PDB file of C-alpha atoms in Angstrom:
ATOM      1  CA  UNK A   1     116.406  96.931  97.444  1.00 82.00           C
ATOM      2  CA  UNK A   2     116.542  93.529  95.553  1.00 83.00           C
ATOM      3  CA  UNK A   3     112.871  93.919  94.524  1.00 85.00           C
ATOM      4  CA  UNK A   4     113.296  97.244  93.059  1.00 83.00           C
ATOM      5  CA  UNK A   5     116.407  96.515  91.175  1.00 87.00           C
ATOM      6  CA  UNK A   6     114.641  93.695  89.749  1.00 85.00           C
ATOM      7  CA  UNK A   7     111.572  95.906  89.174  1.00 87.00           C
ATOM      8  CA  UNK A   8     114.128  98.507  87.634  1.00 87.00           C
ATOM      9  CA  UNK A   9     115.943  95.826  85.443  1.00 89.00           C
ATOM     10  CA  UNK A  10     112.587  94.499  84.370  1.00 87.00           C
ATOM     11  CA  UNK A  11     111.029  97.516  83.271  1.00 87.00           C
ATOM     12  CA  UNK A  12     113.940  97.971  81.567  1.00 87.00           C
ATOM     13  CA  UNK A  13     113.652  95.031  79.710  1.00 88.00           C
ATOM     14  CA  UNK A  14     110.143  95.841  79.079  1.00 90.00           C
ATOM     15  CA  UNK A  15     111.036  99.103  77.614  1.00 88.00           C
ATOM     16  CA  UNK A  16     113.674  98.162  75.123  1.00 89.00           C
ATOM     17  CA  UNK A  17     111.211  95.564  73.884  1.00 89.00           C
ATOM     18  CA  UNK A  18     108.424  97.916  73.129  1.00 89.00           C
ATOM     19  CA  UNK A  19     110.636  99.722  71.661  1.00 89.00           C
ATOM     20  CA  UNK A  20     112.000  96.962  69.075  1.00 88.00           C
ATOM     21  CA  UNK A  21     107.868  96.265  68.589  1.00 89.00           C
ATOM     22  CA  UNK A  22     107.365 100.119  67.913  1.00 87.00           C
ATOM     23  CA  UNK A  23     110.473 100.021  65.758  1.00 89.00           C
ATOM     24  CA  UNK A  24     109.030  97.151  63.803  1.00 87.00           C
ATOM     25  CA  UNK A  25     105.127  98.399  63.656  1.00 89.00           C
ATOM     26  CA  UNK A  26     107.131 101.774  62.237  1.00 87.00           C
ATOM     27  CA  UNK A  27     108.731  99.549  59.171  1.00 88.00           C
ATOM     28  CA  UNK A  28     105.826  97.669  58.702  1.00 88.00           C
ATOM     29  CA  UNK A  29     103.959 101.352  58.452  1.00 87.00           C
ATOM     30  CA  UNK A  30     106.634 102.429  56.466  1.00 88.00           C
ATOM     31  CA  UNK A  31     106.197  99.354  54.330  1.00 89.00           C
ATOM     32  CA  UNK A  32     102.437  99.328  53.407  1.00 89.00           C
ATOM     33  CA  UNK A  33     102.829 103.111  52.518  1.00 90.00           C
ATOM     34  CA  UNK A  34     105.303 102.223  50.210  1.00 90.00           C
ATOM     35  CA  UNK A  35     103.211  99.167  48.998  1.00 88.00           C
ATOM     36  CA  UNK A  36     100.325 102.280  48.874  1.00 87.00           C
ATOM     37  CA  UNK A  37     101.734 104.217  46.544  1.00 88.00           C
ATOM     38  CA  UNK A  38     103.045 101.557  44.613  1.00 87.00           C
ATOM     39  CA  UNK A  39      99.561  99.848  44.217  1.00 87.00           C
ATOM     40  CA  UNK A  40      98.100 103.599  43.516  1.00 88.00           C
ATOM     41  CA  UNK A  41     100.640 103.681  40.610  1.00 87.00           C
ATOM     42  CA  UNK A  42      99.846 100.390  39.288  1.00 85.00           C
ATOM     43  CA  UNK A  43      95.927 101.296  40.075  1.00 84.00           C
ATOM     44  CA  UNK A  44      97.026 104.458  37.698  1.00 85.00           C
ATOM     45  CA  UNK A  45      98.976 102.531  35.574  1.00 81.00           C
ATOM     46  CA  UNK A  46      95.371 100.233  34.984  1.00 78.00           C
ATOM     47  CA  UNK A  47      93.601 103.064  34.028  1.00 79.00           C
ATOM     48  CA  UNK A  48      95.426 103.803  31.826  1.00 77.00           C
ATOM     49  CA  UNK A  49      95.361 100.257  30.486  1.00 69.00           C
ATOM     50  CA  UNK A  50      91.681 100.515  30.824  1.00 71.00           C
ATOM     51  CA  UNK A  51      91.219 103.585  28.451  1.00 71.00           C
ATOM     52  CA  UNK A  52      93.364 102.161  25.831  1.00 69.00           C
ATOM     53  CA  UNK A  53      90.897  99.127  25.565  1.00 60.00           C
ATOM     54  CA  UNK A  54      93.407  96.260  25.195  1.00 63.00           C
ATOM     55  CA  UNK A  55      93.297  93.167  26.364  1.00 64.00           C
ATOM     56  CA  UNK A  56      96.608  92.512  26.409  1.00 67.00           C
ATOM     57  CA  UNK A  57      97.114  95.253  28.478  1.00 59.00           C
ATOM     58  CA  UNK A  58      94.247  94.760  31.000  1.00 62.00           C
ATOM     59  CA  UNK A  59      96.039  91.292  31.928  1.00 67.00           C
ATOM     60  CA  UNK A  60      99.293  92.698  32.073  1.00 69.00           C
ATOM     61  CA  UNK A  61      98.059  95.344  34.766  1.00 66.00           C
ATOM     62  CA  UNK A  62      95.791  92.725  36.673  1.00 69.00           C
ATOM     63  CA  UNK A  63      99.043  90.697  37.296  1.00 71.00           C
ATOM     64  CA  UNK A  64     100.780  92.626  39.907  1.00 70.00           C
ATOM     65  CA  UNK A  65      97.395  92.044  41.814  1.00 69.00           C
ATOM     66  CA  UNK A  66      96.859  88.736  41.654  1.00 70.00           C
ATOM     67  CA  UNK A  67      97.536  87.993  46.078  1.00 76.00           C
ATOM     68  CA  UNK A  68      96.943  91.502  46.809  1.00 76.00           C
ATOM     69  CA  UNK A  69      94.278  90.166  49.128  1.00 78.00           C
ATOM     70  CA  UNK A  70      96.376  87.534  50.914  1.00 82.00           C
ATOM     71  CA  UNK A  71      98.986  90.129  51.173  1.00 81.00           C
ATOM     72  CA  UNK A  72      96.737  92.642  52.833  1.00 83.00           C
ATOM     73  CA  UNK A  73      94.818  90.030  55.492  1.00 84.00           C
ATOM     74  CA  UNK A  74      98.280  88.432  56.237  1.00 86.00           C
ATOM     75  CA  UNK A  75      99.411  91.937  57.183  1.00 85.00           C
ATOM     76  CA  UNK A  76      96.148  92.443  59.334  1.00 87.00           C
ATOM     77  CA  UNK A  77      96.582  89.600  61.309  1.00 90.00           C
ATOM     78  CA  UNK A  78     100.094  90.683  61.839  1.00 89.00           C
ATOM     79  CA  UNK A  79      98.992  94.190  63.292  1.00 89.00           C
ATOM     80  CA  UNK A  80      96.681  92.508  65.374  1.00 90.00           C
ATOM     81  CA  UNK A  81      99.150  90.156  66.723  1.00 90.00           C
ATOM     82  CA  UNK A  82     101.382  92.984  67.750  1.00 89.00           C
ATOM     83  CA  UNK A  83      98.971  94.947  69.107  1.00 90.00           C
ATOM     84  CA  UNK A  84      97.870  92.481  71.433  1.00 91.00           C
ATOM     85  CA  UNK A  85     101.755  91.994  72.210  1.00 90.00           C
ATOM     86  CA  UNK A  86     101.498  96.125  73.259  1.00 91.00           C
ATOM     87  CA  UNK A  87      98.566  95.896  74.970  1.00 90.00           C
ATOM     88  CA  UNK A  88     100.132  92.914  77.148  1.00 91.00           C
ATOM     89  CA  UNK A  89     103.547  94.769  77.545  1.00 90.00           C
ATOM     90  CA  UNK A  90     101.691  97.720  78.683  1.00 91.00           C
ATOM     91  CA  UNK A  91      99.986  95.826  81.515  1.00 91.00           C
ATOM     92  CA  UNK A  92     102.947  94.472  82.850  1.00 89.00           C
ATOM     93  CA  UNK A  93     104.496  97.927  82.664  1.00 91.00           C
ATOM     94  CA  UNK A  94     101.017  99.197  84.560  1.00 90.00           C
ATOM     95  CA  UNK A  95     101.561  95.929  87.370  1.00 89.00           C
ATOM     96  CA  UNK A  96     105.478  96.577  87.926  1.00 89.00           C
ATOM     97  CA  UNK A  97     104.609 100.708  88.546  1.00 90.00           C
ATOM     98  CA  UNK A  98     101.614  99.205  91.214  1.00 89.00           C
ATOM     99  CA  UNK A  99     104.695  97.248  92.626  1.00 90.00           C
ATOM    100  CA  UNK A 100     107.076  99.929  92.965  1.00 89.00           C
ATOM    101  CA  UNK A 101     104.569 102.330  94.349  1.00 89.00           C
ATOM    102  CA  UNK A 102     103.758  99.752  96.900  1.00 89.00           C
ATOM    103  CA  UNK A 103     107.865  99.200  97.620  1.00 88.00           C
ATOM    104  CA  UNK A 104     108.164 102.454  98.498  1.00 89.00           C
ATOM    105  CA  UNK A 105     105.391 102.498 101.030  1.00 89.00           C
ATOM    106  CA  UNK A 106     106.947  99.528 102.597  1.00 90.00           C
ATOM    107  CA  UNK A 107     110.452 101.125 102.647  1.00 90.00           C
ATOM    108  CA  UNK A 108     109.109 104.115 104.037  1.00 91.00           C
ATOM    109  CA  UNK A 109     107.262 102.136 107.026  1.00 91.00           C
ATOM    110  CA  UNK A 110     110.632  99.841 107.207  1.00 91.00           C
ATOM    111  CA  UNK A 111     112.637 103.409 108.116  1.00 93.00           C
ATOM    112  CA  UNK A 112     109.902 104.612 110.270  1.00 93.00           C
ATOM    113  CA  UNK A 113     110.120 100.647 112.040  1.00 93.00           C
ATOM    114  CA  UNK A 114     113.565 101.126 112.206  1.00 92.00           C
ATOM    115  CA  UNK A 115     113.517 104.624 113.516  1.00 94.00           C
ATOM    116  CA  UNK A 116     111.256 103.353 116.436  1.00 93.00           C
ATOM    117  CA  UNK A 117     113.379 100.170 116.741  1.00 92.00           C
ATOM    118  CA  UNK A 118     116.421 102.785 117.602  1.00 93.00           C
ATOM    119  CA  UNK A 119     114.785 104.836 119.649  1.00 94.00           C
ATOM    120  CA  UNK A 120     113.629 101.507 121.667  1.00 93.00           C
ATOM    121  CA  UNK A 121     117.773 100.301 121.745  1.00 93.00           C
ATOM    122  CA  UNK A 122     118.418 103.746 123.144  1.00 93.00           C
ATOM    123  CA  UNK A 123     115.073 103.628 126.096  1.00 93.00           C
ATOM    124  CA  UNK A 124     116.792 100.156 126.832  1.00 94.00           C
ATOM    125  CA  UNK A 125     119.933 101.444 127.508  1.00 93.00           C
ATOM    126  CA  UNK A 126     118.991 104.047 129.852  1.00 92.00           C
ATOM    127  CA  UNK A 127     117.024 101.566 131.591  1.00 93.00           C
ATOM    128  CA  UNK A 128     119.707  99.322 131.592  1.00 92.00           C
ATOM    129  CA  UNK A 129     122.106 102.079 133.143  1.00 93.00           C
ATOM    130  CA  UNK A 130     119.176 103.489 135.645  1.00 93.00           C
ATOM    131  CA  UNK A 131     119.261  99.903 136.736  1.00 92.00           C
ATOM    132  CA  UNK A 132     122.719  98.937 137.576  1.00 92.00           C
ATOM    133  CA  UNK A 133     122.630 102.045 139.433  1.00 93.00           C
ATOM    134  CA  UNK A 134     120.124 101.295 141.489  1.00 94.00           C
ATOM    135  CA  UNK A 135     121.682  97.795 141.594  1.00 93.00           C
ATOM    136  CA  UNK A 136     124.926  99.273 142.957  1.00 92.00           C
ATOM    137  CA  UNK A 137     122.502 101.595 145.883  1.00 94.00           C
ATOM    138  CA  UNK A 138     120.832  98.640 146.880  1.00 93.00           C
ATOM    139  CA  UNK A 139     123.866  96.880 147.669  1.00 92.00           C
ATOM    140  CA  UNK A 140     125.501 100.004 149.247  1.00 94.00           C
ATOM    141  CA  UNK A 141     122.269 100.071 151.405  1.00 94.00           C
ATOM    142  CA  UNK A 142     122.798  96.450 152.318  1.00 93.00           C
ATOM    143  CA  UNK A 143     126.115  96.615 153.522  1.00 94.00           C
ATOM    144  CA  UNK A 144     124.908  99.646 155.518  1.00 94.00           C
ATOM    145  CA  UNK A 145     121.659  98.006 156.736  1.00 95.00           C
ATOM    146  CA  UNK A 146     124.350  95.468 157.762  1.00 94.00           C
ATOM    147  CA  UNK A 147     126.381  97.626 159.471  1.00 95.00           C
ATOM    148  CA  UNK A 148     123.727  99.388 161.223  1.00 94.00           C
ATOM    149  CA  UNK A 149     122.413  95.677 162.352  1.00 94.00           C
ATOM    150  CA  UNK A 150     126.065  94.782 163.403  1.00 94.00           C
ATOM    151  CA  UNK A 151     125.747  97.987 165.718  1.00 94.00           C
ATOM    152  CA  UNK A 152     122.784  97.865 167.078  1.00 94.00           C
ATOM    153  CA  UNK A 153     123.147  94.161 168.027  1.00 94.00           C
ATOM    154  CA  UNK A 154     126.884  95.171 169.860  1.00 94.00           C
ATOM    155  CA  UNK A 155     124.883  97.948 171.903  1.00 95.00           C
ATOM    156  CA  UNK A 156     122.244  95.479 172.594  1.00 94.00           C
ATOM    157  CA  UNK A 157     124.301  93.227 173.736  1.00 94.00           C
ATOM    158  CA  UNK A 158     126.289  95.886 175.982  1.00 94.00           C
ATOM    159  CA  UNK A 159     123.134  97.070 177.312  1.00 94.00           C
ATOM    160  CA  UNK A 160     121.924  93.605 178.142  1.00 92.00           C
ATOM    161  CA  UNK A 161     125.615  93.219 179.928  1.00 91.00           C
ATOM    162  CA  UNK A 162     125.679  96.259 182.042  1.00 92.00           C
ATOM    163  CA  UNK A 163     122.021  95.841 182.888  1.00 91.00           C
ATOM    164  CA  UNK A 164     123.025  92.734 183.807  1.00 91.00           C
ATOM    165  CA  UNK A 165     125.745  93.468 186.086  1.00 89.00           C
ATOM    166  CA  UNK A 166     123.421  96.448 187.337  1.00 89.00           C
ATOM    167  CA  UNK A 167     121.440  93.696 188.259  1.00 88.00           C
ATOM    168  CA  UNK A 168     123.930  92.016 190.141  1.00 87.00           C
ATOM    169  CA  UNK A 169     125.511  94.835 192.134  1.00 77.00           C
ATOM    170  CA  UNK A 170     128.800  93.771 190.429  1.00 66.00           C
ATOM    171  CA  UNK A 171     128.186  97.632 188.908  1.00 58.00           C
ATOM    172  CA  UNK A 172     127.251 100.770 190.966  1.00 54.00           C
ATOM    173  CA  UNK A 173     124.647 103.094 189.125  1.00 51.00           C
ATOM    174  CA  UNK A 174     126.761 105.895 190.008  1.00 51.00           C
ATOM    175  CA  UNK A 175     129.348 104.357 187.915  1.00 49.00           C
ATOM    176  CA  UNK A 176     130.273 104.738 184.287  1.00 47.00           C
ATOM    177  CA  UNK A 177     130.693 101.817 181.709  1.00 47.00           C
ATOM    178  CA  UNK A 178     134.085 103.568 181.268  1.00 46.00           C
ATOM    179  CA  UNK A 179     135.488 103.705 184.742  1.00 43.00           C
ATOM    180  CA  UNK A 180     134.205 100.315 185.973  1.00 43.00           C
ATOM    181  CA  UNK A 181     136.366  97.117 184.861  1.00 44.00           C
ATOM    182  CA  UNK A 182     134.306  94.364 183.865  1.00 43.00           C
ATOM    183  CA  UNK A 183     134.143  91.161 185.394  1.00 43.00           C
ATOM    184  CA  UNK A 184     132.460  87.677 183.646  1.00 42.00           C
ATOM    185  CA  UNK A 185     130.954  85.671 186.007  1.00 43.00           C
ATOM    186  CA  UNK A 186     132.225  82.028 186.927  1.00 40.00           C
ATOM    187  CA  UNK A 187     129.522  80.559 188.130  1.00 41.00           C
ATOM    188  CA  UNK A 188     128.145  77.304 186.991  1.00 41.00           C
ATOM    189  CA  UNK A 189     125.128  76.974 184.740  1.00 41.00           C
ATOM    190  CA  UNK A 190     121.776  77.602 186.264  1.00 41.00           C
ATOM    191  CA  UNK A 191     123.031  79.587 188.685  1.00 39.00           C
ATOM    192  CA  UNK A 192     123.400  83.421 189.590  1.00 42.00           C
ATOM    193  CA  UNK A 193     126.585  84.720 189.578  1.00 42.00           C
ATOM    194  CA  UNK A 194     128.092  86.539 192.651  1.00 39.00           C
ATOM    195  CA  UNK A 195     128.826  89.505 193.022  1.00 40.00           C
ATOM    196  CA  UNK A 196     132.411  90.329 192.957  1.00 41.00           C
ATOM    197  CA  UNK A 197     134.022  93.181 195.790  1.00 38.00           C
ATOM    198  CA  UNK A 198     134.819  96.721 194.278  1.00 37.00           C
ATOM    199  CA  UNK A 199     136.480  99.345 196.231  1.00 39.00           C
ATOM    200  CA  UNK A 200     135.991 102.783 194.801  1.00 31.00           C
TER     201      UNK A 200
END
């Protein structure tokens, strides 16, 4: 945006001053016709000196001519220098239209950057979202993993205990975990523990 308002201000600038030069070339056009028609009435007026065949008259008419010359080669050199001014001003005119073509191009690939750059924010996002979520599962299936492990290590253990007293004969296979009462052995370590008396 900078760029082009400087582009913008520049050309401008650019633009006013070829207009002043075109201005000025217009006067100085302006100015020789004048000087034309001024030197073809003096040119008439010398003819007319010429046919009367005086001297005196001749002079008088050759006067006004005297630096014609240097008047006409200082105002070539003058065209010349402002044409070359022209030329240059329209080159940098030509350069600053190459540069604003080309600052479009880039604005229209910064949009289409930008565009992508959005749509990339927005893919985040949902990955971000589709991530937590899973985040949040997987620790939902931990604790229940947990749980599950909790159980199965309880069961285990009450299997290995009534297998255990099975073992011993402290439990009768007729008998249900529920109705028997349990009894922990008192024995020492390294030794089996006895048997304790049930009555059904």
């Amino acid at each position: 945006t900078d760029l082009k308002m400087a582009h913008e201000q520049q050309k401008k600038s650019l633009e006013e001053e070829f207009e002043k030069i075109r201005l000025s070339l217009k006067d100085q056009v302006d100015t020789l016709t004048f000087q034309n028609r001024s030197l073809r009435d003096r040119a008439k007026r010398f003819e007319e000196a010429l046919r009367k065949s005086t001297d005196e008259q001749i002079v008088d008419a050759l006067a006004p001519y005297k630096h014609i010359e240097e008047d006409l080669k200082s105002l070539k050199e003058v065209l010349e220098m402002k044409n070359q001014q022209i030329h240059q001003q329209e080159l940098k005119i030509s350069e600053l239209e190459k540069i604003a073509e080309k600052n479009v191009h880039l604005e229209e690939r910064l949009q289409v950057l930008q565009q992508q750059n959005e749509d990339l924010r927005e893919q985040i996002d949902k990955n971000l979202a589709v991530s937590r979520q899973l985040s949040e599962e997987n620790a939902n299936l931990q604790v229940h993993v947990e749980m599950e492990s909790k159980e199965k290590k309880r069961l285990s253990r009450t299997n290995e205990e009534l297998l255990w007293r099975l073992q011993t004969g402290e439990l009768s296979p007729h008998m249900t975990p529920s109705s028997s009462p349990i009894h922990h052995p008192a024995s020492g370590p390294g030794s089996p523990a006895r048997p304790h008396s049930y009555h059904q």
